[in-house]
mmCIF file of C-alpha atoms and ligand atoms in Angstrom:
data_model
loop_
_atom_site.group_PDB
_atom_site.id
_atom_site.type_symbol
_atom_site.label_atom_id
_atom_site.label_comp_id
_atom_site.label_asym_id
_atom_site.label_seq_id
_atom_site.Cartn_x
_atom_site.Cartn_y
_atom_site.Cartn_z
ATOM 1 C CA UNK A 1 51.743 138.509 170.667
ATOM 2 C CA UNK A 2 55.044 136.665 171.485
ATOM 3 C CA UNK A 3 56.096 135.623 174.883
ATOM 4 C CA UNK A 4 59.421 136.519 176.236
ATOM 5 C CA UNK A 5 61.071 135.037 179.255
ATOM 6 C CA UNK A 6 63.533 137.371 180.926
ATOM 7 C CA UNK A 7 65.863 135.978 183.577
ATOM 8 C CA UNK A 8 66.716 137.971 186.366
ATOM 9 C CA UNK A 9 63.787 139.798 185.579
ATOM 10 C CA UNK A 10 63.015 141.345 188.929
ATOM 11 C CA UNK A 11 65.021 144.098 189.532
ATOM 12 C CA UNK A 12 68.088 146.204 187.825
ATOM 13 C CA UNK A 13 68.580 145.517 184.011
ATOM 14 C CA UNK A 14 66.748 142.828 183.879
ATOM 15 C CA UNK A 15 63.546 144.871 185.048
ATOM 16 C CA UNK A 16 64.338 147.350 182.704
ATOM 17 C CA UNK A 17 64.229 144.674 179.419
ATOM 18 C CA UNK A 18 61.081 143.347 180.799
ATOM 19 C CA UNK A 19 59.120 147.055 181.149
ATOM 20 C CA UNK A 20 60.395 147.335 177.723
ATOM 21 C CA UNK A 21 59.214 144.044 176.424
ATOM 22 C CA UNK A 22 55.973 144.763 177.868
ATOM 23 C CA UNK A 23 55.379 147.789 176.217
ATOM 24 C CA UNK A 24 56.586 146.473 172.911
ATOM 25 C CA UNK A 25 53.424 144.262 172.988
ATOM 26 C CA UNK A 26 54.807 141.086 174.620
ATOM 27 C CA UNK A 27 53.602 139.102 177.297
ATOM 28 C CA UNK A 28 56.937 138.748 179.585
ATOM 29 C CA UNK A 29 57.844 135.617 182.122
ATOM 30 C CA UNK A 30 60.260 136.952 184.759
ATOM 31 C CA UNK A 31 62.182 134.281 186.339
ATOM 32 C CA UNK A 32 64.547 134.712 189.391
ATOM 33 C CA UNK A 33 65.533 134.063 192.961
ATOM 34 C CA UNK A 34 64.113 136.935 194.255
ATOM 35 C CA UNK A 35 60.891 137.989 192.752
ATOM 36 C CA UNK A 36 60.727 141.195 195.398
ATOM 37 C CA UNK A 37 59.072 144.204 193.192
ATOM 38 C CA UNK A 38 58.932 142.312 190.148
ATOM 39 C CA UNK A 39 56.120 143.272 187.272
ATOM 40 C CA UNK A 40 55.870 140.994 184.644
ATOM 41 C CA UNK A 41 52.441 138.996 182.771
ATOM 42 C CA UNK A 42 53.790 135.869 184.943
ATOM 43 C CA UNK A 43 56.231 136.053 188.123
ATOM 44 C CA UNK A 44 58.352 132.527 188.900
ATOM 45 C CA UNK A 45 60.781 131.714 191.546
ATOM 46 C CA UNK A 46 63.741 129.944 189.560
ATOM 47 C CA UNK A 47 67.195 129.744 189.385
ATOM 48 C CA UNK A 48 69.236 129.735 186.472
ATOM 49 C CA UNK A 49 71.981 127.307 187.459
ATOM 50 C CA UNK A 50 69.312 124.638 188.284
ATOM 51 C CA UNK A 51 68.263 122.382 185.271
ATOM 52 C CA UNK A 52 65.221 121.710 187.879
ATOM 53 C CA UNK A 53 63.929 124.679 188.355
ATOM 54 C CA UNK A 54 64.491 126.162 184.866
ATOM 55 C CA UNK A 55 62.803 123.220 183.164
ATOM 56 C CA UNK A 56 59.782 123.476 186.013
ATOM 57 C CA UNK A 57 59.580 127.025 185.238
ATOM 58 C CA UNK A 58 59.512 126.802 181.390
ATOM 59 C CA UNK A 59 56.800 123.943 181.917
ATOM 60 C CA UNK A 60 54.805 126.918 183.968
ATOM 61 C CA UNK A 61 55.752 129.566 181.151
ATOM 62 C CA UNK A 62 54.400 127.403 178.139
ATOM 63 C CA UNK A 63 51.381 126.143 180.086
ATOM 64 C CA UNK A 64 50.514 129.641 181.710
ATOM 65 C CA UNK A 65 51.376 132.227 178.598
ATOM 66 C CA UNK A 66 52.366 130.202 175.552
ATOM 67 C CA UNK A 67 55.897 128.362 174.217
ATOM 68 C CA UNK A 68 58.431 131.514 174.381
ATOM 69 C CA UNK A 69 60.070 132.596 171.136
ATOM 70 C CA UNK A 70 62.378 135.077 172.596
ATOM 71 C CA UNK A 71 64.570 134.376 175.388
ATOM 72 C CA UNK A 72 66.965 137.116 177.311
ATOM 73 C CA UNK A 73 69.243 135.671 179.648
ATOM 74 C CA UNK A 74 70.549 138.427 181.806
ATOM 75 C CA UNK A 75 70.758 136.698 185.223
ATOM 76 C CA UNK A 76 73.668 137.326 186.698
ATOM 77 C CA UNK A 77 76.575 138.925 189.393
ATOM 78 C CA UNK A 78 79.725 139.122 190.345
ATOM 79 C CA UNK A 79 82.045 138.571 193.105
ATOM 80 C CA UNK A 80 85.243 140.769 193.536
ATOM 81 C CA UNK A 81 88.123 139.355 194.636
ATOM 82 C CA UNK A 82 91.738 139.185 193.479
ATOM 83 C CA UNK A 83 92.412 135.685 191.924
ATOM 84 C CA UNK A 84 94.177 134.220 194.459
ATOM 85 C CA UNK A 85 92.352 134.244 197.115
ATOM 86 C CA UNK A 86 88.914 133.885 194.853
ATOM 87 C CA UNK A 87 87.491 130.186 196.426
ATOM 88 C CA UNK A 88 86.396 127.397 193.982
ATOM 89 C CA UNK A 89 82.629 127.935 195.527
ATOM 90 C CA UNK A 90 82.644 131.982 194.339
ATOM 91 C CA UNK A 91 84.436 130.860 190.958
ATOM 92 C CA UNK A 92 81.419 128.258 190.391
ATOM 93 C CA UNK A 93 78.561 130.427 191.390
ATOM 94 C CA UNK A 94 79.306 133.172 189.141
ATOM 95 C CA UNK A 95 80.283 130.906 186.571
ATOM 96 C CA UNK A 96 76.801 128.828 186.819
ATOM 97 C CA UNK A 97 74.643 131.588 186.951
ATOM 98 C CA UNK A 98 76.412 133.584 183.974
ATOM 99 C CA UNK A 99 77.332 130.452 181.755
ATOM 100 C CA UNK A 100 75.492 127.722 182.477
ATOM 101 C CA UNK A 101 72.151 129.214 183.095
ATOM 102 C CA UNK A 102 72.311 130.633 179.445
ATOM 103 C CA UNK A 103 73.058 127.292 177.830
ATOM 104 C CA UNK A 104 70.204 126.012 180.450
ATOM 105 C CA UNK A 105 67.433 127.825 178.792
ATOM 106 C CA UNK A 106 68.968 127.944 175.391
ATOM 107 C CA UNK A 107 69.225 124.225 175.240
ATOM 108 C CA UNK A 108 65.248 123.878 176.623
ATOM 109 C CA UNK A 109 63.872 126.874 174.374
ATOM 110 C CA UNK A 110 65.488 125.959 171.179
ATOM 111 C CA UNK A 111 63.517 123.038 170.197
ATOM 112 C CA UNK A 112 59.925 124.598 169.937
ATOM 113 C CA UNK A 113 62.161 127.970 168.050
ATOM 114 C CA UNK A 114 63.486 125.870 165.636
ATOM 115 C CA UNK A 115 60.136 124.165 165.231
ATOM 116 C CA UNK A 116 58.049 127.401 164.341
ATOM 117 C CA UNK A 117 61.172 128.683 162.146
ATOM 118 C CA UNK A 118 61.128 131.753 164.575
ATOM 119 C CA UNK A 119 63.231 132.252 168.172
ATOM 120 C CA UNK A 120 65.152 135.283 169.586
ATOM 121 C CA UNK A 121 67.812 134.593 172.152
ATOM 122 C CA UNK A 122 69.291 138.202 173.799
ATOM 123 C CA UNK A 123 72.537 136.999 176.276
ATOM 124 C CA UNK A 124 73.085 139.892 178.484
ATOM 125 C CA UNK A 125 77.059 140.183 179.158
ATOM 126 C CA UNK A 126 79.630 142.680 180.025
ATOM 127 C CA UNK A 127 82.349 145.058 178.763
ATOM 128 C CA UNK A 128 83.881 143.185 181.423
ATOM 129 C CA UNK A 129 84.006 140.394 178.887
ATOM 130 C CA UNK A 130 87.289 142.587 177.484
ATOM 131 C CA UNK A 131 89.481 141.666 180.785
ATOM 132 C CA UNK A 132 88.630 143.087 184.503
ATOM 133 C CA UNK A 133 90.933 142.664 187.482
ATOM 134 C CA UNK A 134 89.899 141.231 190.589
ATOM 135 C CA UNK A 135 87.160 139.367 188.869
ATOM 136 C CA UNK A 136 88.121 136.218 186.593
ATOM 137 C CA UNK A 137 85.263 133.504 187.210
ATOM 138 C CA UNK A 138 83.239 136.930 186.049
ATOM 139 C CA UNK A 139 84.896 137.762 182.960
ATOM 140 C CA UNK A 140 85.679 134.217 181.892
ATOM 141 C CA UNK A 141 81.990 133.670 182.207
ATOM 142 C CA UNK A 142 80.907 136.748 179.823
ATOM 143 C CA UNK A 143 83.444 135.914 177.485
ATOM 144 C CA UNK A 144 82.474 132.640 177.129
ATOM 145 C CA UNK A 145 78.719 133.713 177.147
ATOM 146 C CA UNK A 146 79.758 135.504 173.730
ATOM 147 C CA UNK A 147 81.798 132.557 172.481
ATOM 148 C CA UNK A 148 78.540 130.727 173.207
ATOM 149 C CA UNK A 149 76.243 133.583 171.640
ATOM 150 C CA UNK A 150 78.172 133.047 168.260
ATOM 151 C CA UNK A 151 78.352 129.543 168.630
ATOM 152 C CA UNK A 152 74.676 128.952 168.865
ATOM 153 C CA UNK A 153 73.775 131.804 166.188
ATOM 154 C CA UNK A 154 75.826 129.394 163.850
ATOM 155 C CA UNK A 155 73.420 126.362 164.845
ATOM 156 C CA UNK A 156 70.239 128.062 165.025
ATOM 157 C CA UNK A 157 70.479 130.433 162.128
ATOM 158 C CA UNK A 158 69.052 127.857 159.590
ATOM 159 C CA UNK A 159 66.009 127.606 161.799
ATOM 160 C CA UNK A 160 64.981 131.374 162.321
ATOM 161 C CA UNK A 161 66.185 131.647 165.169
ATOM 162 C CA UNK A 162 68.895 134.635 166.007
ATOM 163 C CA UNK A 163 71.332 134.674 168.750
ATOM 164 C CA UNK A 164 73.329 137.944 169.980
ATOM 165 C CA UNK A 165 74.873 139.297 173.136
ATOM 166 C CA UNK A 166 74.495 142.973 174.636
ATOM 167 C CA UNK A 167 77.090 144.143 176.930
ATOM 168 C CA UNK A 168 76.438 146.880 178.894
ATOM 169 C CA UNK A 169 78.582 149.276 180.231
ATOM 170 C CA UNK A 170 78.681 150.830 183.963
ATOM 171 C CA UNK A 171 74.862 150.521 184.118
ATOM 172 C CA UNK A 172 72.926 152.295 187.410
ATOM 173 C CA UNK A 173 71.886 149.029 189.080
ATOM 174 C CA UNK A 174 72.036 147.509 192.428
ATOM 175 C CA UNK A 175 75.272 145.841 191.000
ATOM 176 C CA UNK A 176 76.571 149.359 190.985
ATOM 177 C CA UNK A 177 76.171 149.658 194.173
ATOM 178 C CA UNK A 178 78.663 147.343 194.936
ATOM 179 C CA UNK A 179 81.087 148.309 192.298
ATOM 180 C CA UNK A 180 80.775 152.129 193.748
ATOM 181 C CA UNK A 181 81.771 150.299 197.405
ATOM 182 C CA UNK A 182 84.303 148.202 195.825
ATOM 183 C CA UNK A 183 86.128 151.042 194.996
ATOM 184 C CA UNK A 184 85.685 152.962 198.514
ATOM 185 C CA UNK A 185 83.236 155.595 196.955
ATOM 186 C CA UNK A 186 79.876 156.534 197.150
ATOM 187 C CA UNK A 187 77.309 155.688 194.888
ATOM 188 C CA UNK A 188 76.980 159.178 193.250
ATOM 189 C CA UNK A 189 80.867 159.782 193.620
ATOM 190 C CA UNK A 190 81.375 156.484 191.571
ATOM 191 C CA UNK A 191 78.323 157.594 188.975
ATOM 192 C CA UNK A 192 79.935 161.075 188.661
ATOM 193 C CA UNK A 193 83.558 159.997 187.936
ATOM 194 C CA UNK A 194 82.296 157.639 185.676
ATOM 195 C CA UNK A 195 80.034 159.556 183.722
ATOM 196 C CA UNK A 196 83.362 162.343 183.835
ATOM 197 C CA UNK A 197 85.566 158.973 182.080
ATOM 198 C CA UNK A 198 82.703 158.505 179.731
ATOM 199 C CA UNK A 199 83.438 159.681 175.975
ATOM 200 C CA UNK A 200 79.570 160.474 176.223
ATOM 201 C CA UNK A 201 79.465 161.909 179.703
ATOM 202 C CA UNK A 202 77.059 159.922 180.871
ATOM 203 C CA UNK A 203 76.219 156.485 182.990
ATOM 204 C CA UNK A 204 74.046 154.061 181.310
ATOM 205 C CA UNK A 205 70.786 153.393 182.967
ATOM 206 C CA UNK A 206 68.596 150.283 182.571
ATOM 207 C CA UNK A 207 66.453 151.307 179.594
ATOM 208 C CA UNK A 208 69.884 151.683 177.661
ATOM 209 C CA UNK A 209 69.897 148.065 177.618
ATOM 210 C CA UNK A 210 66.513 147.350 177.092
ATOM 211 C CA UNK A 211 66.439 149.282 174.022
ATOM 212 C CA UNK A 212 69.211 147.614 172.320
ATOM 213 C CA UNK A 213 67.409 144.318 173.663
ATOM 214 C CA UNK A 214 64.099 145.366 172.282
ATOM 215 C CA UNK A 215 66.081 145.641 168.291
ATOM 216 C CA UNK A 216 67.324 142.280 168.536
ATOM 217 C CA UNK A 217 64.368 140.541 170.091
ATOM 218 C CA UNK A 218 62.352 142.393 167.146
ATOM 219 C CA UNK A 219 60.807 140.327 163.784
ATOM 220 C CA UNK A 220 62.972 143.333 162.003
ATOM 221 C CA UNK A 221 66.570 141.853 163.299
ATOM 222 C CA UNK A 222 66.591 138.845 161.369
ATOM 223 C CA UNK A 223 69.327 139.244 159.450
ATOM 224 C CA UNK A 224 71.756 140.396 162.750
ATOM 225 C CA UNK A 225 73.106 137.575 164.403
ATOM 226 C CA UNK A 226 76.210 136.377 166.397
ATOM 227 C CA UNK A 227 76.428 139.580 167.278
ATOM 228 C CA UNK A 228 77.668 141.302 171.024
ATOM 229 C CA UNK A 229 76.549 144.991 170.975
ATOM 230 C CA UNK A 230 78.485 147.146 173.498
ATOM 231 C CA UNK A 231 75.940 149.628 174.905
ATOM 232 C CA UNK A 232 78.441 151.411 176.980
ATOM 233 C CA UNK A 233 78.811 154.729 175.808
ATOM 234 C CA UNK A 234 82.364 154.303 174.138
ATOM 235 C CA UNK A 235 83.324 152.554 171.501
ATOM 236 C CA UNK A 236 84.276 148.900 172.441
ATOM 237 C CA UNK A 237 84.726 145.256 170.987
HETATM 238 P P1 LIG B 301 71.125 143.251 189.787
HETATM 239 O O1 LIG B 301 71.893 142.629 190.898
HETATM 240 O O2 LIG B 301 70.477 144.589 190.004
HETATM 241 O O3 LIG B 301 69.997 142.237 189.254
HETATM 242 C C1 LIG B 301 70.297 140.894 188.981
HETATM 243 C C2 LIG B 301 69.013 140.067 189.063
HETATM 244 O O4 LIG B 301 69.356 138.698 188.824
HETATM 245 C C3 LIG B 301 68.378 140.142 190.463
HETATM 246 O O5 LIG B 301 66.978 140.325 190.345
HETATM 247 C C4 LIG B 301 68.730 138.790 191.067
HETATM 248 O O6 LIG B 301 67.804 138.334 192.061
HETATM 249 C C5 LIG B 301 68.735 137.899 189.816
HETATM 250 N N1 LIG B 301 69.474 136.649 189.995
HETATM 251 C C6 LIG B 301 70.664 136.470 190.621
HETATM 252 N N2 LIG B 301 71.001 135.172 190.618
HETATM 253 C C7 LIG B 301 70.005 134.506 189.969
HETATM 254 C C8 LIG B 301 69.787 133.150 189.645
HETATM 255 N N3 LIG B 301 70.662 132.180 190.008
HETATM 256 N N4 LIG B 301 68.654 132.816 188.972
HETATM 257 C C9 LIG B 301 67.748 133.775 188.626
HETATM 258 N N5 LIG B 301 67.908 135.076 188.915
HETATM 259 C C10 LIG B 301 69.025 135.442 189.570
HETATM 260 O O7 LIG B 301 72.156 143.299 188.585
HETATM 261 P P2 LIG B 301 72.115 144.092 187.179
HETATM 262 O O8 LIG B 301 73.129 145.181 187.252
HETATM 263 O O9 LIG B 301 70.729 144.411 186.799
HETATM 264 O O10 LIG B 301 72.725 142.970 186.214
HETATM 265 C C11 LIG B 301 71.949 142.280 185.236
HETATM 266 C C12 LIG B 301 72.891 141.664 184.223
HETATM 267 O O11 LIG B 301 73.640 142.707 183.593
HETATM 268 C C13 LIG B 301 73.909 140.701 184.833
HETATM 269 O O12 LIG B 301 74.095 139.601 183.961
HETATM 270 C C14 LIG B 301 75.165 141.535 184.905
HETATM 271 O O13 LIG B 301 76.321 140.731 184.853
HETATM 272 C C15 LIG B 301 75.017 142.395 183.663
HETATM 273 N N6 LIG B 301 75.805 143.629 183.683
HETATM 274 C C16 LIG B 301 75.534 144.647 184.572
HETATM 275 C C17 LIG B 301 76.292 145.812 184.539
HETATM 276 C C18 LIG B 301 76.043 146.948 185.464
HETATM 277 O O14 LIG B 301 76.845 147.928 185.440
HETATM 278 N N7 LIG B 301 74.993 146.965 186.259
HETATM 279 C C19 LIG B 301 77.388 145.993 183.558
HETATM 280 C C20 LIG B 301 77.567 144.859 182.687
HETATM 281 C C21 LIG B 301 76.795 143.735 182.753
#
């Protein structure tokens, strides 16, 4: 039984890849700010852009469930605004907790991967990665997280351990919510018109994710690394 840590692991997406971990036979670490409804083999209050209170909670991940050997770092939001009148504090945030809390955990969960010859590391980023308006520090950040996905597949690949990126599409999450106001509709106007857009007529839901998470945290996905998966319905990258 491997232990997985998934970041942002209490709600949305992030819920969705640890249900799915779960039931793949791992025992799953959720870590985030908010652990409100969160289900996982070991709840803990951490955020991402903190070296603090990632290393404290790896400390409680390895002593409580065992070293992790797959890591999925999906925390993460954004926050609209047109770049000019985006502040330095909203450019850092989102920045920090896309960017910087991946290389966070990377940095501390690499050593024992390398170690055992054996480490998954799942980045969760964003078609938004391609170039969205009204939200730079956001796609800077995702883009960078798969600059930093292939990056870090090229270092850890002689040690077993894989690194890839899946960007979801318009995904049914709380962060929809806000997209659907951002854009002066409702929730199910902005899922309908979506799923109208979409080449598979559809909006992606959390377990979309999680599945494409579950093939690269598998044993079987060895041989698949570097890699950012667009799991957005159309065909992207
Ligand atoms: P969400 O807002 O529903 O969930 C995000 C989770 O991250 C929450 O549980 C929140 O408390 C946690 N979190 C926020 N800041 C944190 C921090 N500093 N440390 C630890 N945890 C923190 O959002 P959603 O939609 O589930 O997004 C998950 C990931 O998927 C994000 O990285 C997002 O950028 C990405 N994504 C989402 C899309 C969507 O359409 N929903 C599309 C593309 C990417």
């Amino acid at each position: 039984m491997s232990v997985a840590v998934v970041t942002g692991g209490a709600r949305g997406i992030g819920a969705g890849i640890a249900k799915r971990l779960r039931a793949d036979g791992h025992r799953v670490a959720v870590l985030d700010v908010d652990l409100t409804g969160a289900e996982g083999d070991v709840l803990l209050d951490c955020d991402v852009a903190s070296e603090e209170s990632v290393t404290i909670a790896f400390d409680k991940v390895s002593s409580v469930l065992g070293v992790p050997s797959i890591v999925v770092n999906n925390a993460g939001f954004a926050r609209d605004q047109p770049l000019h009148e985006m502040s330095l504090s909203d450019w850092d945030a989102v920045v920090d907790v896309c960017l910087r809390g991946a290389f966070l955990t990377t940095r501390l969960a690499a050593p024992a991967m390398m170690a055992a010859g054996f480490g998954r590391i799942v980045n969760i980023s964003s078609t938004s990665a391609l170039g969205d308006p009204e939200r730079v520090q956001y796609v800077a950040a995702k883009s960078g997280l798969n600059g930093f996905t292939k990056a870090a597949a090229l270092e850890l690949g002689p040690f077993g351990v894989t690194v890839n990126a899946v960007a979801p599409g318009f995904t049914v999450t709380n962060m929809t919510v806000r997209s659907a106001a951002r854009r002066g509709r409702t929730l199910e106007e902005h899922i309908r018109i979506t799923a109208e857009e979409s080449p598979v007529r559809r909006a992606g839901h959390p377990e979309d994710i999680a599945h494409a998470v579950s093939f690269f945290a598998s044993e079987g996905a060895g041989y698949v690394t570097g890699q950012v998966l667009y799991v957005a319905g159309a065909p992207l990258g």
